Amino acid sequence: MLRTNCASWLGLISVVLLVGVSTTGAQEFRNAGFEDSIVPTGSFLYRPTSPQVIWTGTDNWGLANGPGPWGSGGHTGQQHAFLQTYNSPGMGSSISQAVGDFDPGSAYVIDYWMARRNGNSGGNDGTLLTVKVNNSEVIVDNELSAGDGIWLPYTSRAFRASGEFQVFTFSVPSSNRDRTLLLDDLSIRLLQVGDANRDGAFDSSDLAAVFAVGKYNLDVDAGWSDGDWNGDNRFGTADLIVAMQTGQYEKSQATQVPEPSGGVLSLLGFVVVCCRRR
């Protein structure tokens, strides 16, 4: 049963009518597409050390350029990174990079393209990718896949910047089989407050999602996707007020306007529905 406090919601509407703030920004990986390297066309290189590579990693990571044993090329461009764990029990494969200019306390996600490569040892079903920010996991992907080198887009869970600099690590565990992942076009995206489903907009679908979880005004831990947008590990009225103060409810990314208009009316309609479902 969806439970809401109508008085809190109506108070929130008044906040929206008075306040509107637009914020945008993004941090970037260097060499995010792995195009800056010294790998010859049609070849690959383990542990590239050229200064323009930027990334650092374990012994069994590398860069590939164009058609070859690692596939037909990157998602965009000819080059991509690979994380290989073939015949490496006890040793996984990883790459890392430190990125700066974060706003401490703000929420971000990592968008990336990944492919799984079939190996000579029977494919790489069950390949596991872990993405960490300052040693805290933001995604563990254990999708079963036959590989075939098909590039697919992925988005990490939301994470809050703990300081100006963050260290990002992409890794796969050790294996006796050929479980190689290919990575390309990595990016970091600042989330709008209220964007629970991480699709780049704050709208009624986000409100429906967080209320469906059922943690509103309960003394239970909540994350970004549960409605905790002010960082106190709870979902309550304060989170809704913070989200509405941005002025981005029902606003497209292309036309972020601080004045509330149709979005407020949509929100009011959503509030009425919620109150009727108490």
XYZ file of C-alpha atoms in Angstrom:
278
model
C 0.000 0.000 0.000
C 1.361 3.391 -0.998
C 1.338 5.796 1.966
C 1.907 9.524 1.710
C 1.458 12.616 3.856
C -0.797 15.024 1.936
C 0.204 18.008 4.060
C 3.861 17.384 3.305
C 3.107 17.073 -0.392
C 1.104 20.310 -0.468
C 3.915 22.053 1.381
C 6.254 20.742 -1.254
C 4.120 22.249 -4.010
C 4.505 25.692 -2.424
C 8.275 25.248 -2.363
C 8.274 24.432 -6.078
C 6.312 27.578 -6.880
C 8.880 29.759 -5.118
C 12.241 28.203 -5.944
C 13.968 27.128 -9.175
C 17.654 26.363 -9.658
C 19.339 24.736 -12.670
C 22.618 22.857 -12.281
C 24.633 21.035 -14.909
C 28.111 19.593 -14.985
C 30.183 16.524 -15.693
C 33.594 15.044 -15.011
C 35.500 13.085 -17.620
C 37.773 10.085 -17.933
C 40.902 10.833 -19.921
C 41.312 8.542 -22.930
C 37.764 7.297 -22.304
C 37.565 5.726 -25.762
C 41.045 4.162 -25.574
C 41.978 5.737 -28.908
C 45.216 7.325 -27.677
C 47.722 4.477 -27.718
C 50.613 3.002 -29.680
C 48.897 -0.228 -30.740
C 49.330 -1.035 -34.469
C 46.198 -1.651 -36.528
C 44.991 -5.245 -36.291
C 47.086 -5.929 -33.205
C 46.891 -5.731 -29.407
C 49.211 -4.854 -26.562
C 49.293 -5.993 -22.944
C 50.111 -3.460 -20.225
C 50.557 -0.404 -22.494
C 52.804 2.144 -20.816
C 52.727 5.066 -23.235
C 51.981 8.340 -21.352
C 48.902 9.045 -23.471
C 47.271 5.782 -22.379
C 46.559 7.285 -18.908
C 44.999 4.080 -17.530
C 46.947 1.746 -15.237
C 46.174 -1.899 -14.575
C 47.207 -5.452 -13.882
C 49.404 -7.635 -16.096
C 46.550 -9.082 -18.124
C 44.787 -5.959 -19.306
C 45.513 -4.355 -22.636
C 44.424 -2.384 -25.677
C 43.330 -3.706 -29.068
C 43.199 -1.851 -32.368
C 40.753 -2.840 -35.100
C 39.852 -6.322 -36.346
C 41.803 -9.076 -34.646
C 41.617 -11.755 -31.958
C 39.692 -9.397 -29.641
C 36.874 -8.640 -32.064
C 36.124 -6.316 -34.953
C 36.970 -3.045 -33.215
C 35.650 -0.702 -30.549
C 32.125 0.540 -30.015
C 33.202 3.789 -31.658
C 36.588 4.029 -33.295
C 38.993 1.162 -33.799
C 40.425 0.765 -30.312
C 39.131 -0.559 -27.019
C 40.392 -2.015 -23.755
C 40.240 -5.683 -22.779
C 40.298 -7.355 -19.356
C 41.430 -10.963 -19.704
C 41.423 -13.707 -17.068
C 42.315 -16.701 -19.237
C 44.336 -19.292 -17.286
C 44.953 -16.885 -14.404
C 43.748 -18.571 -11.186
C 44.173 -16.288 -8.216
C 44.702 -13.186 -10.344
C 41.987 -11.066 -11.867
C 42.302 -8.221 -14.328
C 41.608 -4.546 -13.740
C 42.216 -0.989 -14.908
C 42.069 2.184 -12.838
C 42.112 5.943 -13.232
C 41.835 8.882 -10.833
C 39.441 11.647 -11.895
C 39.133 15.067 -10.296
C 36.867 18.120 -10.124
C 33.959 16.396 -8.390
C 31.439 18.217 -6.229
C 31.546 16.380 -2.863
C 28.122 15.072 -1.932
C 26.693 15.221 -5.451
C 25.512 12.020 -7.122
C 26.952 10.567 -10.317
C 26.753 7.446 -12.465
C 29.175 5.784 -14.869
C 27.973 5.028 -18.394
C 30.015 2.547 -20.405
C 29.909 0.139 -23.339
C 30.922 -3.460 -22.812
C 31.210 -6.624 -24.900
C 32.000 -10.205 -23.960
C 34.421 -12.187 -26.064
C 34.043 -15.882 -26.803
C 37.245 -17.734 -25.921
C 38.821 -21.012 -26.934
C 37.932 -22.541 -23.568
C 34.197 -22.594 -24.149
C 33.077 -18.994 -24.107
C 32.762 -16.621 -21.207
C 29.323 -17.276 -19.770
C 28.938 -15.836 -16.302
C 31.605 -13.182 -16.777
C 31.616 -10.790 -13.840
C 32.463 -7.097 -14.040
C 32.875 -5.041 -10.879
C 33.079 -1.257 -10.982
C 34.377 0.475 -7.865
C 34.684 4.100 -6.823
C 37.261 4.533 -4.065
C 36.985 0.776 -3.354
C 33.194 0.948 -2.931
C 31.217 -1.121 -5.441
C 28.774 0.792 -7.628
C 27.933 -2.126 -9.895
C 28.481 -5.852 -10.019
C 27.375 -7.262 -13.357
C 26.985 -11.037 -13.544
C 24.907 -11.288 -16.690
C 25.131 -14.661 -18.426
C 26.276 -14.163 -21.981
C 27.652 -16.208 -24.849
C 29.873 -13.323 -25.830
C 30.167 -12.837 -29.600
C 31.688 -9.388 -29.094
C 28.370 -7.511 -29.230
C 28.662 -4.040 -27.696
C 25.926 -3.145 -25.190
C 25.409 0.014 -23.063
C 25.455 -0.127 -19.261
C 24.925 2.346 -16.412
C 26.261 1.943 -12.888
C 24.348 2.515 -9.682
C 24.453 6.057 -8.371
C 27.343 7.041 -6.120
C 28.043 10.180 -4.121
C 31.394 11.905 -4.522
C 33.265 11.730 -1.229
C 35.767 14.373 -2.283
C 37.158 16.264 -5.244
C 39.083 13.232 -6.523
C 37.720 9.730 -7.059
C 39.555 6.550 -8.096
C 37.634 4.338 -10.534
C 38.424 0.647 -11.003
C 36.951 -1.755 -13.562
C 37.812 -5.386 -12.800
C 37.007 -9.032 -13.540
C 37.837 -11.943 -11.203
C 40.357 -14.715 -11.776
C 39.305 -17.728 -13.826
C 40.594 -20.928 -15.402
C 38.547 -20.121 -18.501
C 38.788 -17.430 -21.131
C 36.525 -14.798 -19.605
C 37.506 -11.607 -21.353
C 35.539 -8.357 -21.257
C 35.933 -5.502 -23.716
C 35.357 -1.897 -22.580
C 34.901 1.312 -24.544
C 33.470 4.840 -24.336
C 33.419 5.312 -20.561
C 31.801 8.458 -19.187
C 30.746 10.015 -15.890
C 27.382 11.737 -15.604
C 26.125 14.104 -12.911
C 22.637 13.086 -11.836
C 19.815 15.550 -11.439
C 18.449 15.447 -7.918
C 15.286 13.357 -8.120
C 16.394 11.291 -11.114
C 15.867 7.967 -9.359
C 15.901 5.837 -12.499
C 19.043 7.578 -13.864
C 17.542 8.303 -17.286
C 18.670 11.946 -17.316
C 15.381 13.577 -16.279
C 13.355 14.148 -13.111
C 9.699 13.403 -13.768
C 6.667 11.481 -12.537
C 8.266 8.141 -13.426
C 10.923 8.782 -10.768
C 8.319 9.632 -8.119
C 6.309 6.547 -8.993
C 9.449 4.418 -8.745
C 10.552 5.628 -5.309
C 7.079 5.402 -3.772
C 6.682 1.901 -5.173
C 9.757 0.850 -3.173
C 7.828 1.745 -0.012
C 10.500 3.417 2.155
C 8.898 6.854 2.431
C 9.120 8.192 6.016
C 10.280 4.804 7.334
C 13.352 4.407 9.534
C 15.091 2.093 7.074
C 18.167 2.550 4.914
C 17.480 4.062 1.502
C 19.708 4.660 -1.490
C 19.454 7.008 -4.443
C 17.004 4.778 -6.325
C 14.881 4.506 -3.160
C 14.447 8.290 -2.822
C 17.410 9.369 -0.672
C 18.500 12.489 -2.527
C 19.946 14.485 0.385
C 22.435 11.846 1.529
C 21.013 10.969 4.968
C 20.259 7.327 4.007
C 16.522 7.870 4.474
C 13.653 8.772 2.128
C 11.388 11.497 3.462
C 9.839 14.887 2.794
C 13.249 16.568 2.964
C 14.355 14.620 -0.113
C 11.300 15.716 -2.068
C 11.882 19.351 -1.146
C 15.543 19.160 -2.202
C 14.514 17.643 -5.529
C 11.859 20.270 -6.217
C 14.209 23.136 -5.362
C 16.221 22.343 -8.492
C 13.331 23.499 -10.662
C 13.867 20.546 -13.007
C 10.695 18.542 -12.432
C 9.241 17.558 -15.831
C 11.847 19.715 -17.621
C 13.800 18.265 -20.534
C 17.588 18.407 -20.388
C 17.646 20.525 -23.528
C 15.332 23.210 -22.120
C 16.024 23.577 -18.423
C 13.885 26.544 -17.328
C 13.640 27.609 -13.680
C 10.014 28.773 -13.823
C 7.565 26.017 -12.802
C 4.663 25.526 -15.193
C 3.125 22.325 -16.550
C 5.488 20.270 -14.414
C 3.945 21.592 -11.219
C 0.468 20.749 -12.458
C 1.646 17.224 -13.255
C 3.143 16.932 -9.790
C -0.065 18.189 -8.181
C -2.009 15.530 -10.066
C 0.444 12.911 -8.861
C 0.016 14.118 -5.268
C -3.766 13.835 -5.510
C -3.480 10.256 -6.759
C -1.058 9.379 -3.951
C -3.327 10.882 -1.310
C -6.308 8.902 -2.593
C -4.273 5.678 -2.327
C -3.444 6.070 1.379
